Tab-separated table of C-alpha atoms in Angstrom:
chain	number	residue	atom	x	y	z
A	1	MET	CA	7.430	-21.337	-33.622
A	2	SER	CA	4.518	-23.404	-34.857
A	3	LYS	CA	0.882	-22.373	-34.476
A	4	VAL	CA	0.289	-25.580	-32.535
A	5	GLY	CA	2.806	-24.467	-29.955
A	6	ILE	CA	1.512	-20.948	-29.507
A	7	ARG	CA	-2.015	-22.286	-29.466
A	8	LYS	CA	-1.160	-24.366	-26.438
A	9	ILE	CA	0.272	-21.302	-24.767
A	10	LEU	CA	-2.843	-19.222	-25.380
A	11	VAL	CA	-5.655	-21.705	-24.858
A	12	ASN	CA	-4.216	-23.527	-21.854
A	13	SER	CA	-4.232	-20.187	-20.189
A	14	ARG	CA	-2.222	-21.021	-17.129
A	15	THR	CA	0.758	-21.216	-19.510
A	16	TRP	CA	0.511	-17.605	-20.603
A	17	SER	CA	3.292	-16.515	-18.307
A	18	THR	CA	6.241	-17.298	-20.562
A	19	ALA	CA	8.099	-15.057	-22.848
A	20	ILE	CA	9.762	-11.863	-21.718
A	21	ARG	CA	11.950	-11.398	-18.684
A	22	SER	CA	13.415	-8.147	-17.427
A	23	SER	CA	16.925	-8.356	-16.054
A	24	SER	CA	16.090	-5.999	-13.202
A	25	ALA	CA	12.416	-6.524	-12.403
A	26	SER	CA	9.194	-8.182	-13.370
A	27	ALA	CA	7.388	-6.705	-16.332
A	28	CYS	CA	3.919	-5.605	-17.285
A	29	SER	CA	0.895	-6.642	-15.275
A	30	ASN	CA	-0.607	-9.220	-12.984
A	31	SER	CA	2.312	-10.249	-10.766
A	32	LEU	CA	4.470	-10.879	-13.806
A	33	SER	CA	7.816	-12.360	-13.188
A	34	TYR	CA	7.321	-13.578	-16.729
A	35	SER	CA	5.266	-12.125	-19.547
A	36	THR	CA	4.103	-13.532	-22.856
A	37	THR	CA	4.671	-12.929	-26.486
A	38	CYS	CA	1.482	-11.747	-28.177
A	39	SER	CA	2.427	-12.924	-31.631
A	40	THR	CA	1.064	-16.093	-33.226
A	41	SER	CA	3.544	-15.897	-36.038
A	42	ASN	CA	4.501	-19.242	-37.511
A	43	ALA	CA	8.116	-18.152	-37.906
A	44	THR	CA	10.513	-20.747	-36.525
A	45	SER	CA	13.547	-18.507	-36.210
A	46	PRO	CA	14.361	-17.522	-32.635
A	47	ALA	CA	15.691	-14.239	-33.965
A	48	VAL	CA	12.293	-13.470	-35.461
A	49	VAL	CA	10.571	-14.330	-32.183
A	50	ALA	CA	13.013	-12.169	-30.239
A	51	ALA	CA	12.476	-9.278	-32.630
A	52	GLU	CA	8.707	-9.590	-32.221
A	53	ASN	CA	9.033	-9.603	-28.445
A	54	THR	CA	11.230	-6.521	-28.578
A	55	ARG	CA	8.650	-4.695	-30.670
A	56	LEU	CA	5.852	-5.513	-28.215
A	57	LEU	CA	7.722	-4.580	-25.042
A	58	PRO	CA	8.694	-1.143	-23.797
A	59	LYS	CA	12.287	-0.406	-24.762
A	60	ARG	CA	13.474	-0.418	-21.159
A	61	PHE	CA	13.130	-4.206	-21.028
A	62	SER	CA	15.505	-6.745	-22.467
A	63	SER	CA	13.627	-9.469	-24.290
A	64	VAL	CA	14.204	-13.168	-24.172
A	65	ALA	CA	13.033	-15.217	-27.118
A	66	VAL	CA	10.962	-18.247	-26.222
A	67	ARG	CA	10.198	-21.197	-28.346
A	68	TYR	CA	7.546	-23.617	-27.214
A	69	ASP	CA	8.614	-27.205	-27.629
A	70	ASP	CA	5.684	-28.999	-29.275
A	71	ASP	CA	6.834	-32.367	-28.042
A	72	ASP	CA	8.690	-33.543	-24.999
A	73	ASP	CA	11.765	-34.621	-26.934
A	74	ASP	CA	14.900	-32.536	-26.719
A	75	ASP	CA	16.126	-31.592	-30.166
A	76	ASP	CA	19.885	-31.111	-30.254
A	77	ASP	CA	19.594	-29.448	-33.652
A	78	ASP	CA	17.844	-26.405	-32.190
A	79	VAL	CA	20.312	-23.573	-31.783
A	80	TYR	CA	19.576	-20.503	-29.687
A	81	SER	CA	21.520	-17.306	-29.121
A	82	ASP	CA	22.820	-16.311	-25.674
A	83	ASP	CA	19.836	-14.054	-25.009
A	84	SER	CA	17.185	-16.645	-25.849
A	85	ILE	CA	15.943	-19.763	-24.122
A	86	LYS	CA	14.056	-22.878	-25.002
A	87	ILE	CA	11.201	-23.883	-22.727
A	88	SER	CA	10.033	-27.468	-22.559
A	89	SER	CA	6.501	-28.466	-21.600
A	90	GLN	CA	7.642	-29.350	-18.082
A	91	LEU	CA	9.479	-26.054	-17.560
A	92	LEU	CA	6.557	-24.131	-19.005
A	93	ASP	CA	4.286	-25.699	-16.406
A	94	GLU	CA	6.750	-24.826	-13.656
A	95	ILE	CA	6.899	-21.207	-14.782
A	96	ALA	CA	3.118	-20.982	-14.934
A	97	ALA	CA	2.800	-22.438	-11.450
A	98	ALA	CA	5.223	-19.851	-10.114
A	99	SER	CA	3.329	-16.923	-11.584
A	100	ASN	CA	-0.012	-15.381	-10.683
A	101	HIS	CA	-0.411	-13.971	-14.170
A	102	CYS	CA	-3.310	-16.078	-15.328
A	103	ASP	CA	-4.882	-16.142	-11.900
A	104	THR	CA	-5.533	-12.410	-12.004
A	105	CYS	CA	-6.142	-11.511	-15.636
A	106	THR	CA	-9.467	-13.368	-16.095
A	107	CYS	CA	-8.203	-15.994	-18.502
A	108	ASP	CA	-10.018	-19.296	-18.163
A	109	ASP	CA	-8.092	-22.397	-17.142
A	110	ASN	CA	-10.352	-24.624	-19.196
A	111	LYS	CA	-8.501	-27.434	-20.881
A	112	LYS	CA	-11.606	-28.419	-22.839
A	113	GLN	CA	-10.953	-25.521	-25.202
A	114	ASP	CA	-8.949	-26.936	-28.052
A	115	SER	CA	-6.911	-25.967	-31.044
A	116	GLU	CA	-9.598	-24.332	-33.182
A	117	HIS	CA	-9.525	-21.389	-30.763
A	118	ALA	CA	-6.054	-20.173	-31.709
A	119	VAL	CA	-5.683	-16.407	-31.863
A	120	THR	CA	-3.870	-14.636	-34.661
A	121	THR	CA	-3.011	-11.250	-33.256
A	122	SER	CA	-2.736	-9.506	-36.584
A	123	ALA	CA	-6.292	-10.550	-37.483
A	124	VAL	CA	-7.919	-9.428	-34.242
A	125	VAL	CA	-9.512	-6.009	-33.974
A	126	ASN	CA	-9.210	-5.257	-30.300
A	127	PRO	CA	-12.133	-3.568	-28.559
A	128	ARG	CA	-11.497	-0.502	-26.423
A	129	PHE	CA	-12.642	-2.136	-23.200
A	130	PRO	CA	-12.026	-5.552	-21.573
A	131	CYS	CA	-15.747	-6.317	-21.639
A	132	GLY	CA	-15.535	-6.418	-25.450
A	133	ASN	CA	-17.384	-3.153	-26.097
A	134	GLU	CA	-16.120	-0.711	-28.680
A	135	HIS	CA	-17.916	2.246	-27.111
A	136	HIS	CA	-18.208	3.706	-23.656
A	137	GLU	CA	-21.690	3.397	-22.167
A	138	ASP	CA	-22.219	7.168	-22.275
A	139	GLU	CA	-21.406	7.229	-26.002
A	140	VAL	CA	-24.365	4.966	-26.739
A	141	ASN	CA	-27.078	5.948	-24.263
A	142	PRO	CA	-27.779	9.382	-22.799
A	143	LEU	CA	-27.195	9.794	-19.094
A	144	PRO	CA	-30.246	9.589	-16.843
A	145	PRO	CA	-31.085	12.699	-14.818
A	146	PRO	CA	-29.082	13.260	-11.619
A	147	LEU	CA	-30.542	12.137	-8.313
A	148	PRO	CA	-32.860	14.781	-6.834
A	149	GLU	CA	-31.460	17.117	-4.222
A	150	PRO	CA	-32.349	16.079	-0.632
A	151	LYS	CA	-35.028	18.011	1.221
A	152	TYR	CA	-33.491	17.530	4.671
A	153	SER	CA	-30.335	16.251	6.343
A	154	VAL	CA	-30.155	12.979	8.287
A	155	HIS	CA	-27.592	11.547	10.707
A	156	LYS	CA	-28.046	7.773	10.342
A	157	ARG	CA	-31.294	5.802	10.276
A	158	ILE	CA	-33.042	3.939	13.066
A	159	LEU	CA	-32.666	0.175	12.669
A	160	PRO	CA	-36.069	-1.564	12.372
A	161	PRO	CA	-36.960	-3.682	15.450
A	162	THR	CA	-37.036	-6.863	13.328
A	163	LEU	CA	-33.249	-6.569	12.864
A	164	THR	CA	-30.574	-7.084	15.522
A	165	ALA	CA	-27.839	-4.463	15.821
A	166	PHE	CA	-24.354	-5.898	15.429
A	167	SER	CA	-23.042	-3.986	18.470
A	168	SER	CA	-25.939	-4.974	20.748
A	169	GLU	CA	-25.407	-7.614	23.452
A	170	LYS	CA	-27.454	-10.111	21.471
A	171	GLY	CA	-25.527	-9.239	18.318
A	172	LYS	CA	-22.218	-9.815	20.095
A	173	ASP	CA	-23.430	-13.203	21.380
A	174	PHE	CA	-24.503	-14.202	17.856
A	175	LEU	CA	-21.039	-13.403	16.519
A	176	LYS	CA	-19.192	-15.278	19.277
A	177	GLU	CA	-21.275	-18.394	18.700
A	178	ALA	CA	-20.918	-18.160	14.922
A	179	LEU	CA	-17.148	-17.795	15.248
A	180	PHE	CA	-16.330	-20.310	17.943
A	181	VAL	CA	-19.273	-22.749	18.097
A	182	ASP	CA	-20.916	-22.960	14.679
A	183	GLY	CA	-17.784	-22.270	12.633
A	184	THR	CA	-19.874	-20.258	10.179
A	185	ALA	CA	-18.075	-16.925	10.187
A	186	GLU	CA	-15.018	-17.632	8.043
A	187	SER	CA	-15.777	-14.616	5.833
A	188	TYR	CA	-15.981	-12.276	8.808
A	189	TRP	CA	-12.225	-11.970	9.353
A	190	LYS	CA	-11.337	-11.172	5.751
A	191	LEU	CA	-14.220	-8.762	5.201
A	192	THR	CA	-13.794	-6.779	8.407
A	193	GLU	CA	-10.104	-6.303	7.607
A	194	GLN	CA	-11.230	-4.458	4.472
A	195	PHE	CA	-14.586	-3.026	5.610
A	196	ILE	CA	-15.183	0.313	3.892
A	197	ASN	CA	-18.020	2.769	3.472
A	198	GLN	CA	-19.422	3.488	0.030
A	199	SER	CA	-18.287	6.916	-1.158
A	200	ASP	CA	-21.543	7.721	-2.947
A	201	PRO	CA	-25.190	6.865	-2.155
A	202	ALA	CA	-25.532	4.790	-5.343
A	203	PHE	CA	-22.170	3.015	-5.134
A	204	CYS	CA	-23.283	0.077	-2.956
A	205	GLY	CA	-22.639	-2.469	-5.705
A	206	VAL	CA	-19.176	-1.303	-6.726
A	207	THR	CA	-18.132	-0.691	-3.107
A	208	THR	CA	-19.234	-4.210	-2.125
A	209	LEU	CA	-17.160	-5.646	-4.956
A	210	LEU	CA	-14.234	-3.405	-4.014
A	211	MET	CA	-14.367	-4.719	-0.453
A	212	CYS	CA	-14.515	-8.341	-1.644
A	213	LEU	CA	-11.571	-7.913	-4.028
A	214	ASN	CA	-9.414	-6.525	-1.224
A	215	ALA	CA	-10.613	-9.287	1.127
A	216	MET	CA	-9.518	-11.877	-1.458
A	217	CYS	CA	-6.167	-10.103	-1.870
A	218	ILE	CA	-6.667	-9.489	-5.596
A	219	ASP	CA	-3.975	-7.329	-7.175
A	220	PRO	CA	-5.515	-4.614	-9.414
A	221	ASN	CA	-2.172	-4.218	-11.221
A	222	ILE	CA	-2.601	-0.467	-11.400
A	223	ARG	CA	-1.455	2.106	-8.860
A	224	TRP	CA	-4.109	3.737	-6.695
A	225	ARG	CA	-1.939	6.281	-4.855
A	226	GLY	CA	1.821	6.631	-4.989
A	227	GLY	CA	3.241	3.164	-5.494
A	228	TRP	CA	0.362	1.253	-3.905
A	229	ARG	CA	-1.508	-1.352	-5.935
A	230	TYR	CA	-4.790	-1.510	-4.057
A	231	TYR	CA	-8.519	-1.102	-4.616
A	232	GLY	CA	-8.472	2.114	-2.621
A	233	ASN	CA	-11.655	3.519	-4.141
A	234	GLU	CA	-14.236	2.867	-6.825
A	235	GLU	CA	-12.101	4.687	-9.385
A	236	VAL	CA	-9.606	1.815	-9.361
A	237	LEU	CA	-12.342	-0.729	-10.036
A	238	LEU	CA	-13.873	1.264	-12.889
A	239	ASP	CA	-10.572	2.174	-14.560
A	240	ARG	CA	-10.616	1.080	-18.240
A	241	CYS	CA	-14.212	-0.073	-17.801
A	242	CYS	CA	-16.953	0.511	-20.367
A	243	LEU	CA	-19.425	1.109	-17.521
A	244	SER	CA	-19.885	4.782	-16.804
A	245	THR	CA	-18.937	6.066	-13.356
A	246	GLU	CA	-21.370	8.954	-13.651
A	247	ARG	CA	-24.177	6.648	-14.770
A	248	ILE	CA	-23.536	4.388	-11.772
A	249	ARG	CA	-23.557	7.444	-9.539
A	250	ARG	CA	-27.017	8.293	-10.833
A	251	MET	CA	-28.663	4.880	-11.005
A	252	GLY	CA	-26.403	2.219	-9.490
A	253	ILE	CA	-25.716	-1.145	-11.161
A	254	THR	CA	-27.754	-4.233	-11.983
A	255	LEU	CA	-26.951	-7.755	-10.857
A	256	GLU	CA	-25.628	-8.468	-14.353
A	257	ASP	CA	-23.315	-5.441	-14.123
A	258	PHE	CA	-21.979	-6.758	-10.817
A	259	CYS	CA	-21.141	-10.104	-12.459
A	260	GLN	CA	-19.394	-8.375	-15.344
A	261	LEU	CA	-17.316	-6.151	-13.090
A	262	GLY	CA	-16.289	-9.082	-10.879
A	263	ARG	CA	-15.255	-11.234	-13.818
A	264	CYS	CA	-13.289	-8.372	-15.347
A	265	GLN	CA	-11.207	-8.386	-12.147
A	266	GLY	CA	-10.573	-12.133	-12.363
A	267	LEU	CA	-13.184	-13.460	-9.930
A	268	ASN	CA	-15.391	-16.452	-10.569
A	269	VAL	CA	-18.910	-15.140	-10.006
A	270	GLU	CA	-22.080	-17.203	-9.765
A	271	LEU	CA	-25.398	-15.362	-9.670
A	272	LYS	CA	-28.431	-17.088	-8.172
A	273	ARG	CA	-31.975	-15.730	-8.091
A	274	PRO	CA	-34.725	-16.872	-5.723
A	275	GLU	CA	-38.121	-18.132	-6.693
A	276	PRO	CA	-40.118	-15.093	-7.844
A	277	LEU	CA	-42.997	-13.810	-5.770
A	278	GLU	CA	-46.403	-14.973	-6.907
A	279	LYS	CA	-48.493	-12.249	-8.502
A	280	SER	CA	-52.209	-12.158	-9.055
A	281	GLY	CA	-53.043	-13.249	-12.567
A	282	ASP	CA	-49.927	-15.380	-12.992
A	283	ASN	CA	-50.548	-18.765	-14.535
A	284	ASP	CA	-48.442	-21.877	-14.167
A	285	GLU	CA	-47.185	-21.683	-17.761
A	286	LYS	CA	-45.572	-18.264	-17.220
A	287	LYS	CA	-43.950	-19.071	-13.881
A	288	THR	CA	-40.178	-19.045	-13.849
A	289	THR	CA	-38.148	-21.187	-11.521
A	290	GLY	CA	-35.536	-20.025	-9.047
A	291	TYR	CA	-33.571	-21.271	-6.072
A	292	THR	CA	-35.526	-22.162	-2.958
A	293	LEU	CA	-35.155	-20.879	0.590
A	294	ASP	CA	-33.446	-24.121	1.617
A	295	GLU	CA	-30.977	-23.815	-1.252
A	296	PHE	CA	-30.186	-20.259	-0.209
A	297	ARG	CA	-29.635	-21.380	3.389
A	298	ASN	CA	-27.345	-24.173	2.170
A	299	ASP	CA	-25.254	-21.653	0.226
A	300	VAL	CA	-25.057	-19.475	3.340
A	301	ARG	CA	-23.744	-22.373	5.442
A	302	SER	CA	-21.399	-23.613	2.740
A	303	VAL	CA	-19.721	-20.297	1.966
A	304	LEU	CA	-19.439	-19.062	5.539
A	305	SER	CA	-17.840	-22.303	6.767
A	306	ASP	CA	-15.456	-22.817	3.830
A	307	LYS	CA	-11.807	-22.840	4.954
A	308	LYS	CA	-10.307	-24.047	1.667
A	309	GLN	CA	-11.466	-21.866	-1.221
A	310	TYR	CA	-12.307	-18.793	0.883
A	311	PRO	CA	-15.389	-17.793	-1.135
A	312	LEU	CA	-17.554	-14.805	-0.258
A	313	LEU	CA	-21.321	-14.307	-0.288
A	314	VAL	CA	-22.929	-11.078	-1.520
A	315	VAL	CA	-26.656	-10.319	-1.459
A	316	SER	CA	-28.690	-7.847	-3.503
A	317	PHE	CA	-31.931	-7.231	-1.650
A	318	SER	CA	-34.806	-4.816	-1.211
A	319	ARG	CA	-34.330	-2.568	1.815
A	320	HIS	CA	-38.046	-1.812	1.807
A	321	ALA	CA	-38.834	-5.499	2.390
A	322	LEU	CA	-36.715	-5.373	5.579
A	323	GLY	CA	-38.478	-2.275	6.879
A	324	GLN	CA	-35.596	0.026	5.932
A	325	THR	CA	-35.717	3.175	3.819
A	326	GLY	CA	-34.721	2.960	0.181
A	327	ASP	CA	-34.915	-0.117	-1.986
A	328	GLY	CA	-32.269	-2.062	-3.958
A	329	HIS	CA	-28.995	-2.572	-2.107
A	330	PHE	CA	-25.828	-4.700	-2.270
A	331	SER	CA	-23.745	-5.845	0.721
A	332	PRO	CA	-21.579	-8.818	1.721
A	333	VAL	CA	-22.578	-11.394	4.342
A	334	GLY	CA	-20.090	-11.903	7.163
A	335	ALA	CA	-21.466	-14.668	9.401
A	336	TYR	CA	-24.327	-17.087	10.051
A	337	HIS	CA	-25.806	-17.862	13.479
A	338	GLU	CA	-27.270	-21.335	13.319
A	339	ALA	CA	-29.539	-21.303	16.402
A	340	SER	CA	-31.405	-18.132	15.451
A	341	ASP	CA	-31.090	-18.726	11.681
A	342	GLN	CA	-29.741	-15.217	11.120
A	343	VAL	CA	-26.957	-13.777	8.982
A	344	LEU	CA	-24.744	-10.761	9.582
A	345	ILE	CA	-25.076	-8.093	6.875
A	346	LEU	CA	-21.929	-5.962	6.695
A	347	ASP	CA	-23.785	-3.011	5.218
A	348	VAL	CA	-21.461	-0.883	3.084
A	349	ALA	CA	-23.725	2.160	3.607
A	350	ARG	CA	-22.418	2.643	7.134
A	351	PHE	CA	-23.558	6.253	7.101
A	352	LYS	CA	-27.114	4.892	6.994
A	353	TYR	CA	-27.204	1.550	8.826
A	354	ALA	CA	-24.448	-0.065	10.864
A	355	PRO	CA	-24.048	-3.868	10.403
A	356	TYR	CA	-26.985	-5.942	11.621
A	357	TRP	CA	-28.334	-9.479	11.885
A	358	VAL	CA	-31.366	-10.500	9.835
A	359	GLY	CA	-33.311	-13.755	9.657
A	360	VAL	CA	-32.510	-15.934	6.642
A	361	GLU	CA	-36.185	-16.263	5.766
A	362	ASP	CA	-36.703	-12.494	5.937
A	363	LEU	CA	-33.635	-11.877	3.809
A	364	TYR	CA	-34.774	-14.444	1.253
A	365	ARG	CA	-38.093	-12.613	1.029
A	366	ALA	CA	-36.184	-9.364	0.389
A	367	LEU	CA	-34.231	-11.115	-2.371
A	368	GLN	CA	-37.471	-12.069	-4.097
A	369	GLU	CA	-38.485	-8.453	-4.660
A	370	GLU	CA	-38.434	-7.459	-8.315
A	371	ASP	CA	-35.695	-5.201	-9.645
A	372	SER	CA	-37.423	-2.267	-11.324
A	373	VAL	CA	-34.759	-2.149	-14.063
A	374	THR	CA	-34.516	-5.817	-15.083
A	375	HIS	CA	-37.999	-6.877	-13.856
A	376	LYS	CA	-36.413	-9.955	-12.327
A	377	PRO	CA	-36.025	-10.973	-8.686
A	378	ARG	CA	-32.910	-9.804	-6.953
A	379	GLY	CA	-30.523	-12.477	-5.716
A	380	TRP	CA	-27.188	-13.536	-4.279
A	381	PHE	CA	-23.679	-14.082	-5.582
A	382	LEU	CA	-21.069	-16.706	-4.805
A	383	LEU	CA	-17.626	-15.155	-5.335
A	384	TYR	CA	-14.552	-17.341	-5.707
A	385	PRO	CA	-10.938	-16.186	-6.164
A	386	PRO	CA	-9.116	-17.067	-9.390
A	387	LYS	CA	-7.953	-20.651	-9.678
A	388	ASN	CA	-4.702	-21.376	-7.847
A	389	HIS	CA	-4.822	-17.910	-6.283
A	390	ALA	CA	-3.163	-17.755	-2.894
A	391	CYS	CA	-2.822	-14.672	-0.750
A	392	GLN	CA	-3.486	-15.644	2.844
A	393	HIS	CA	-0.694	-14.399	5.098
A	394	GLN	CA	1.855	-13.998	2.321
A	395	THR	CA	5.462	-13.813	3.469
A	396	GLN	CA	7.075	-11.971	0.566
A	397	GLU	CA	6.302	-8.528	-0.826
A	398	ASP	CA	5.455	-8.228	-4.516
A	399	ARG	CA	7.479	-5.198	-5.552
A	400	ARG	CA	7.798	-3.769	-9.051
A	401	PRO	CA	9.360	-0.606	-10.433
A	402	VAL	CA	6.666	2.081	-10.599
A	403	GLU	CA	7.393	2.769	-14.268
A	404	VAL	CA	6.084	-0.673	-15.228
A	405	VAL	CA	2.799	-0.305	-13.304
A	406	PRO	CA	0.374	2.283	-14.713
A	407	HIS	CA	-1.399	4.738	-12.441
A	408	VAL	CA	-5.195	5.021	-12.421
A	409	GLY	CA	-6.132	6.800	-15.629
A	410	ASP	CA	-2.860	6.011	-17.419
A	411	LYS	CA	-2.713	4.141	-20.684
A	412	ASP	CA	-2.333	0.379	-20.398
A	413	ILE	CA	1.276	-0.620	-21.109
A	414	CYS	CA	0.863	-4.397	-20.876
A	415	PRO	CA	1.871	-6.129	-24.152
A	416	VAL	CA	-0.633	-8.952	-23.581
A	417	SER	CA	-3.699	-6.754	-23.056
A	418	SER	CA	-5.214	-7.837	-26.362
A	419	ILE	CA	-4.898	-11.500	-25.405
A	420	LYS	CA	-6.482	-10.828	-22.012
A	421	ILE	CA	-9.445	-9.191	-23.749
A	422	ASP	CA	-9.780	-12.130	-26.147
A	423	PHE	CA	-10.047	-14.548	-23.195
A	424	CYS	CA	-11.870	-12.312	-20.714
A	425	LYS	CA	-14.836	-14.067	-19.116
A	426	ALA	CA	-16.801	-10.809	-19.090
A	427	ASN	CA	-16.357	-10.320	-22.837
A	428	PRO	CA	-19.292	-12.004	-24.657
A	429	LYS	CA	-17.234	-12.088	-27.843
A	430	SER	CA	-14.242	-13.791	-26.245
A	431	LEU	CA	-13.008	-17.287	-26.976
A	432	HIS	CA	-14.148	-18.255	-23.484
A	433	HIS	CA	-17.761	-18.088	-24.729
A	434	GLN	CA	-17.219	-19.894	-28.031
């Protein structure tokens, strides 16, 4: 198998799903009905390729050698054993189209990447975590102190009068008009199906992402409970992650952390920051640019009316700026009411504030508040599912034997994990960034 052939398999990432087939079930991770060989060996013998596949796979699977045909011509001189197959370019494309593998393992379907980005597995030193880090966050930086113990107990907070309660008569009218008149509540259905409460006071960011991943029907490819592959709690999201769960519990996450976590799960994440607030003493030379109020409103309309890509909108805002208690907070946006120019915040801290409507201009002002950690304005995220990902109203269950799907906390058994790390969008050292 030539390096040119395997290079095409690796770089044109939608063709990863090729090489090993189990006779009884799909193997490995990410909706695999097919899996890939990790080797970039230049050996041309099918027996050598089959032997390499066998070494990489768990013994319980039977391997099928795959040779990538570098050209479209059929070569009658190629001889293969009964347990090996030859895959042409056309068949390879058909296999890739039938598999969700690349759609959910964060590889980038970017055909502009070319042959100089070939990966030689034997030469790659694989990092411990998909983000490319060799060390866990707690191994590098000491943990911050725990959050202080509360002085009193509270049962919910009173919603400020500038906000409209979701369950109020006015709030109900806003939703009906957004759904059936404006057509700007497409996200509402998916998000409310998966609406959850954050399990810890500082988990608003990871819980928001958890909710969005379930709303987009992303398969975590690890078992949460029993045989269920589902983002059932924050532990599933943070499994095999270099970000520290305890650190997040004590101080939350930044906007950059949110992007990294989303990309590690296969989402396309775009972060936008508003124009910063003017401060006394600022001069024109030091001013940084950001997105305007009108641009934010356009994103709100665009995302919440999109019936094709099914994107989601997440905001990171200052609670204090909205008259609430606390400060930095993440939550998804479920709907937009055109006449009143208000959006529905599906607040993941339901123990504190139930969902509410807030004016777009007021929310934009809350996005402009500076994050005390990064000293930048807060902002909003446009989340898109992986390319070619389809999950709406699926008609067939994706079942796999439990022994091929690791449980939360188990060691990763996927033979292509190293390749996924090399192409991970969240890994700054990956080929995606070269």
